[in-house]
Amino acid sequence: MKVGIALSGGGARGIAHLGVLKALEELGITVDYIAGTSAGSIVGAFYANGFAPAEIMKIVSKTNLFQIVWPAFSWKGIFSMSRSEDVFRRHFKKDDFSATKIPLKIVATNLNTGRPQVFESGELVKPMMASCCIPFVFDPIKIDGDLYVDGGIVNNLPVESIRSACDVVIGVNASPVLKEEKLGGTKKMIERISMVSLSANVAKSASMCDLLIEPKGLRAFGTFDIKMGQEIFDLGYEATHYIFENQKDEAVIQQLLSTEVK
C-alpha cells in the first residue's frame, strides 16, 4: 500500500506538519510520496531528505528558518529570498530532487502562464523558494526564464499531484479560515486577505483526500507567529493522534494501521 501526504501552506502554521509527521511515525505509518506548497514545501523537502520531524524542528528553531523565509513586514521595499537559499543549501547534501529519499513534488505559481507548476526533478532549492515567495513582499523567483511566486495562490493543498500514485492520500491543511471579528491594521488585513486567497482552492483538493487533518487550534495563531513554533507543532501532533484514536473504526484508519507490508 502506497501512502502519500499533501502539506499545505500557512506560514508559521506549517510547523504543525512536523507534529503530524511525528505522530504518523509513532503510529507506524510510512509516507511513500510527499507533495507540498509554501510552508508545506519546506517541511516536505526536509522530511523527504531524511530529516526526522524533531530534527527539522531544531533546524527551524536554531536557524530561525521560518523567520528568514517570512521576515516581519516592512514598507521599505521588496525583499530578496537569498538568505533562505543559503540555509537550504547548507542542510541539503545535494540540491536536486533525485537526492530525496522519498519522492517529492513542490507546487509554485507560474506568473507567466498564470497556472500552477509542479516541480519534481532537477534543482530543488529554487522551486522551494518559489513556492514560498509571497507576492508583493518578495521578488519573484526566476526559473528557466519564467517568474514564480507562492504556490498557495493556485493550489494550497496539492493532492492532485500525488493522487494517482497512492492508494491512500492524507491531506494536512494548516490554513484554516474562520470568522475574524477584528481586522484592524495593515499587517492584519494583508494576512487575512492572504489566508482567504490561499483557502479558496483548498475545498476541491480536500475532497480528493482519503483523510484530512486540520488541527483546529491553529486558528489561534497567525501566519507570522513563528515564535509559537512548539505550540503549533504540538497541535499537529495531538490532532493526528486524536483522529486515529477517535476514528479508529473508519475504513481508511484501519487501512493505514494495517500491518500489511508496503
Short mmCIF file of C-alpha atoms in Angstrom, two decimals:
data_model
loop_
_atom_site.label_atom_id
_atom_site.label_comp_id
_atom_site.label_asym_id
_atom_site.label_seq_id
_atom_site.Cartn_x
_atom_site.Cartn_y
_atom_site.Cartn_z
CA MET A 1 0.00 0.00 0.00
CA LYS A 2 1.37 3.40 -1.00
CA VAL A 3 0.65 6.35 1.28
CA GLY A 4 1.01 9.95 0.18
CA ILE A 5 0.79 13.15 2.18
CA ALA A 6 -0.06 16.62 0.88
CA LEU A 7 1.13 19.51 3.04
CA SER A 8 -0.50 22.91 2.70
CA GLY A 9 0.91 26.40 3.01
CA GLY A 10 0.12 28.56 6.00
CA GLY A 11 3.26 30.37 7.10
CA ALA A 12 4.22 29.60 10.70
CA ARG A 13 1.18 27.34 10.98
CA GLY A 14 3.03 24.97 8.67
CA ILE A 15 5.11 23.88 11.66
CA ALA A 16 2.05 21.78 12.54
CA HIS A 17 3.05 19.48 9.65
CA LEU A 18 6.03 18.37 11.72
CA GLY A 19 3.78 17.32 14.59
CA VAL A 20 1.59 15.37 12.16
CA LEU A 21 4.58 13.56 10.68
CA LYS A 22 5.92 12.67 14.13
CA ALA A 23 2.54 11.23 15.14
CA LEU A 24 2.32 9.20 11.92
CA GLU A 25 5.74 7.73 12.60
CA GLU A 26 4.65 6.72 16.11
CA LEU A 27 1.58 5.06 14.59
CA GLY A 28 3.82 3.04 12.28
CA ILE A 29 2.64 4.78 9.11
CA THR A 30 5.28 5.18 6.40
CA VAL A 31 4.96 8.03 3.91
CA ASP A 32 5.79 6.99 0.35
CA TYR A 33 5.06 10.24 -1.51
CA ILE A 34 5.07 13.90 -0.46
CA ALA A 35 3.59 16.99 -2.08
CA GLY A 36 3.97 20.44 -0.57
CA THR A 37 3.08 24.06 -1.12
CA SER A 38 4.82 27.02 0.55
CA ALA A 39 5.45 26.07 4.20
CA GLY A 40 4.48 22.53 3.22
CA SER A 41 7.24 22.51 0.62
CA ILE A 42 9.84 23.36 3.28
CA VAL A 43 8.69 20.65 5.68
CA GLY A 44 8.24 18.20 2.81
CA ALA A 45 11.71 18.82 1.40
CA PHE A 46 13.46 18.32 4.73
CA TYR A 47 11.44 15.21 5.52
CA ALA A 48 11.98 13.78 2.04
CA ASN A 49 15.72 14.32 2.53
CA GLY A 50 15.69 12.06 5.57
CA PHE A 51 15.39 14.57 8.42
CA ALA A 52 13.19 13.42 11.32
CA PRO A 53 10.43 15.80 12.49
CA ALA A 54 12.32 16.58 15.70
CA GLU A 55 15.48 17.36 13.70
CA ILE A 56 13.59 19.70 11.40
CA MET A 57 12.08 21.44 14.40
CA LYS A 58 15.59 22.01 15.80
CA ILE A 59 16.75 23.43 12.47
CA VAL A 60 13.72 25.73 12.30
CA SER A 61 14.45 26.98 15.82
CA LYS A 62 18.24 27.15 15.64
CA THR A 63 18.44 28.93 12.28
CA ASN A 64 15.24 30.96 12.68
CA LEU A 65 14.41 29.38 9.33
CA PHE A 66 10.79 30.48 9.08
CA GLN A 67 11.74 33.96 10.27
CA ILE A 68 14.25 34.15 7.43
CA VAL A 69 11.75 32.90 4.87
CA TRP A 70 8.98 35.20 6.08
CA PRO A 71 10.55 38.19 7.88
CA ALA A 72 8.46 40.83 9.58
CA PHE A 73 6.69 43.09 7.13
CA SER A 74 8.47 46.27 6.09
CA TRP A 75 7.42 49.01 3.72
CA LYS A 76 10.99 49.91 2.73
CA GLY A 77 10.89 47.82 -0.40
CA ILE A 78 10.74 44.33 -1.83
CA PHE A 79 12.75 41.63 -0.05
CA SER A 80 15.13 39.13 -1.59
CA MET A 81 14.93 35.46 -0.55
CA SER A 82 18.70 34.90 -0.83
CA ARG A 83 19.15 34.34 2.93
CA SER A 84 16.75 31.40 2.91
CA GLU A 85 18.56 29.94 -0.10
CA ASP A 86 21.77 29.81 1.93
CA VAL A 87 20.07 27.93 4.79
CA PHE A 88 18.51 25.36 2.47
CA ARG A 89 21.75 24.67 0.61
CA ARG A 90 23.64 24.29 3.88
CA HIS A 91 21.42 21.42 5.02
CA PHE A 92 20.82 19.54 1.77
CA LYS A 93 23.77 17.40 0.66
CA LYS A 94 22.68 17.74 -2.95
CA ASP A 95 20.44 20.41 -4.42
CA ASP A 96 18.40 18.04 -6.56
CA PHE A 97 15.08 16.19 -6.34
CA SER A 98 16.91 12.98 -7.23
CA ALA A 99 18.68 13.08 -3.84
CA THR A 100 15.49 12.79 -1.78
CA LYS A 101 14.75 9.53 -0.02
CA ILE A 102 11.01 9.97 -0.61
CA PRO A 103 9.56 11.15 -3.96
CA LEU A 104 8.70 14.83 -3.59
CA LYS A 105 6.59 17.30 -5.56
CA ILE A 106 6.55 21.05 -4.96
CA VAL A 107 3.93 23.45 -6.30
CA ALA A 108 4.56 27.08 -7.23
CA THR A 109 2.58 29.63 -9.24
CA ASN A 110 3.93 30.46 -12.69
CA LEU A 111 3.19 34.15 -13.20
CA ASN A 112 3.87 33.95 -16.92
CA THR A 113 1.28 31.24 -17.58
CA GLY A 114 -0.98 32.02 -14.62
CA ARG A 115 -1.08 28.33 -13.75
CA PRO A 116 0.35 26.02 -11.07
CA GLN A 117 3.68 24.39 -11.79
CA VAL A 118 4.61 21.07 -10.23
CA PHE A 119 8.34 20.61 -9.74
CA GLU A 120 9.63 17.07 -9.22
CA SER A 121 13.04 16.87 -10.90
CA GLY A 122 16.18 18.91 -11.26
CA GLU A 123 17.18 21.68 -8.86
CA LEU A 124 15.30 21.57 -5.54
CA VAL A 125 16.07 24.80 -3.66
CA LYS A 126 14.76 27.31 -6.19
CA PRO A 127 11.35 25.61 -6.51
CA MET A 128 11.13 25.65 -2.70
CA MET A 129 11.88 29.35 -2.65
CA ALA A 130 9.37 29.97 -5.43
CA SER A 131 6.67 28.04 -3.60
CA CYS A 132 7.20 30.25 -0.52
CA CYS A 133 7.52 33.56 -2.34
CA ILE A 134 4.78 35.89 -1.05
CA PRO A 135 3.67 38.25 -3.85
CA PHE A 136 4.43 41.96 -3.37
CA VAL A 137 6.69 41.15 -0.39
CA PHE A 138 9.45 39.30 -2.24
CA ASP A 139 10.95 39.46 -5.71
CA PRO A 140 9.51 36.59 -7.80
CA ILE A 141 11.87 33.67 -8.32
CA LYS A 142 13.06 33.15 -11.88
CA ILE A 143 13.36 29.55 -13.10
CA ASP A 144 14.12 28.76 -16.74
CA GLY A 145 13.06 32.24 -17.80
CA ASP A 146 9.66 32.28 -16.05
CA LEU A 147 8.73 34.06 -12.82
CA TYR A 148 7.26 32.16 -9.88
CA VAL A 149 5.53 33.04 -6.59
CA ASP A 150 3.68 31.29 -3.75
CA GLY A 151 2.05 28.05 -4.89
CA GLY A 152 -0.83 28.55 -2.48
CA ILE A 153 -2.35 31.13 -4.80
CA VAL A 154 -3.42 28.41 -7.20
CA ASN A 155 -3.11 25.17 -5.20
CA ASN A 156 -2.63 25.33 -1.45
CA LEU A 157 -3.20 21.60 -0.86
CA PRO A 158 -1.50 19.78 -3.76
CA VAL A 159 -3.31 16.45 -3.52
CA GLU A 160 -3.77 16.13 -7.28
CA SER A 161 -0.03 15.85 -7.89
CA ILE A 162 0.26 12.54 -5.98
CA ARG A 163 -3.29 11.15 -6.12
CA SER A 164 -2.73 8.68 -8.96
CA ALA A 165 0.44 7.24 -7.40
CA CYS A 166 -1.11 6.50 -3.99
CA ASP A 167 -3.62 4.10 -2.50
CA VAL A 168 -4.24 6.49 0.39
CA VAL A 169 -3.64 10.24 0.48
CA ILE A 170 -3.52 12.19 3.75
CA GLY A 171 -4.06 15.91 3.42
CA VAL A 172 -2.87 18.31 6.11
CA ASN A 173 -4.43 21.77 5.95
CA ALA A 174 -2.62 24.32 8.10
CA SER A 175 -4.58 27.27 6.69
CA PRO A 176 -7.97 27.24 8.43
CA VAL A 177 -10.11 30.29 7.73
CA LEU A 178 -12.76 31.09 10.31
CA LYS A 179 -14.74 34.23 11.01
CA GLU A 180 -12.46 37.05 12.15
CA GLU A 181 -14.02 39.77 14.26
CA LYS A 182 -11.10 42.22 14.39
CA LEU A 183 -9.33 43.22 11.19
CA GLY A 184 -7.67 46.47 12.21
CA GLY A 185 -4.21 47.38 10.96
CA THR A 186 -2.50 46.95 7.62
CA LYS A 187 -0.49 43.87 8.59
CA LYS A 188 -3.58 42.10 9.90
CA MET A 189 -5.51 42.97 6.76
CA ILE A 190 -2.78 41.69 4.44
CA GLU A 191 -2.51 38.47 6.42
CA ARG A 192 -6.28 37.98 6.28
CA ILE A 193 -6.51 38.59 2.54
CA SER A 194 -3.64 36.17 2.01
CA MET A 195 -5.29 33.42 4.06
CA VAL A 196 -8.67 33.85 2.33
CA SER A 197 -6.96 33.63 -1.05
CA LEU A 198 -4.99 30.51 -0.10
CA SER A 199 -8.03 28.72 1.32
CA ALA A 200 -10.22 29.38 -1.72
CA ASN A 201 -8.76 26.44 -3.66
CA VAL A 202 -8.47 24.01 -0.73
CA ALA A 203 -12.06 22.66 -0.83
CA LYS A 204 -11.67 20.85 -4.14
CA SER A 205 -8.32 19.36 -3.16
CA ALA A 206 -9.63 18.33 0.26
CA SER A 207 -12.39 16.31 -1.41
CA MET A 208 -9.70 14.19 -3.07
CA CYS A 209 -8.11 13.18 0.26
CA ASP A 210 -8.85 9.88 1.93
CA LEU A 211 -8.06 11.50 5.28
CA LEU A 212 -7.94 15.22 6.02
CA ILE A 213 -6.17 16.55 9.11
CA GLU A 214 -6.98 20.16 10.07
CA PRO A 215 -5.70 20.98 13.57
CA LYS A 216 -8.50 23.22 14.83
CA GLY A 217 -6.37 25.04 17.37
CA LEU A 218 -4.36 26.66 14.59
CA ARG A 219 -6.99 29.38 14.36
CA ALA A 220 -5.38 30.93 17.45
CA PHE A 221 -2.12 31.55 15.56
CA GLY A 222 -1.27 33.96 12.81
CA THR A 223 0.73 33.40 9.66
CA PHE A 224 3.76 35.08 11.23
CA ASP A 225 3.55 33.67 14.78
CA ILE A 226 6.89 31.95 14.31
CA LYS A 227 7.89 32.24 17.98
CA MET A 228 4.96 29.95 18.85
CA GLY A 229 6.52 27.08 16.93
CA GLN A 230 6.46 24.46 19.69
CA GLU A 231 2.78 25.12 20.45
CA ILE A 232 1.95 24.83 16.75
CA PHE A 233 3.99 21.60 16.48
CA ASP A 234 2.07 20.14 19.41
CA LEU A 235 -1.30 20.97 17.81
CA GLY A 236 -0.43 18.95 14.71
CA TYR A 237 0.83 16.06 16.82
CA GLU A 238 -2.20 15.98 19.12
CA ALA A 239 -4.73 16.40 16.30
CA THR A 240 -3.30 13.40 14.46
CA HIS A 241 -3.35 11.09 17.48
CA TYR A 242 -6.87 12.28 18.31
CA ILE A 243 -8.17 11.38 14.84
CA PHE A 244 -6.58 7.94 14.84
CA GLU A 245 -7.92 7.20 18.31
CA ASN A 246 -11.45 8.53 17.83
CA GLN A 247 -12.00 7.42 14.23
CA LYS A 248 -10.35 4.01 14.51
CA ASP A 249 -13.44 2.27 13.15
CA GLU A 250 -13.25 4.21 9.89
CA ALA A 251 -12.08 2.13 6.93
CA VAL A 252 -9.25 4.48 5.98
CA ILE A 253 -7.87 4.48 9.54
CA GLN A 254 -7.93 0.70 9.65
CA GLN A 255 -6.25 0.61 6.26
CA LEU A 256 -3.49 2.94 7.39
CA LEU A 257 -2.92 0.98 10.59
CA SER A 258 -2.82 -2.31 8.73
CA THR A 259 0.29 -4.41 9.28
CA GLU A 260 0.47 -5.29 5.60
CA VAL A 261 3.89 -4.88 4.07
CA LYS A 262 4.02 -1.91 1.70
#
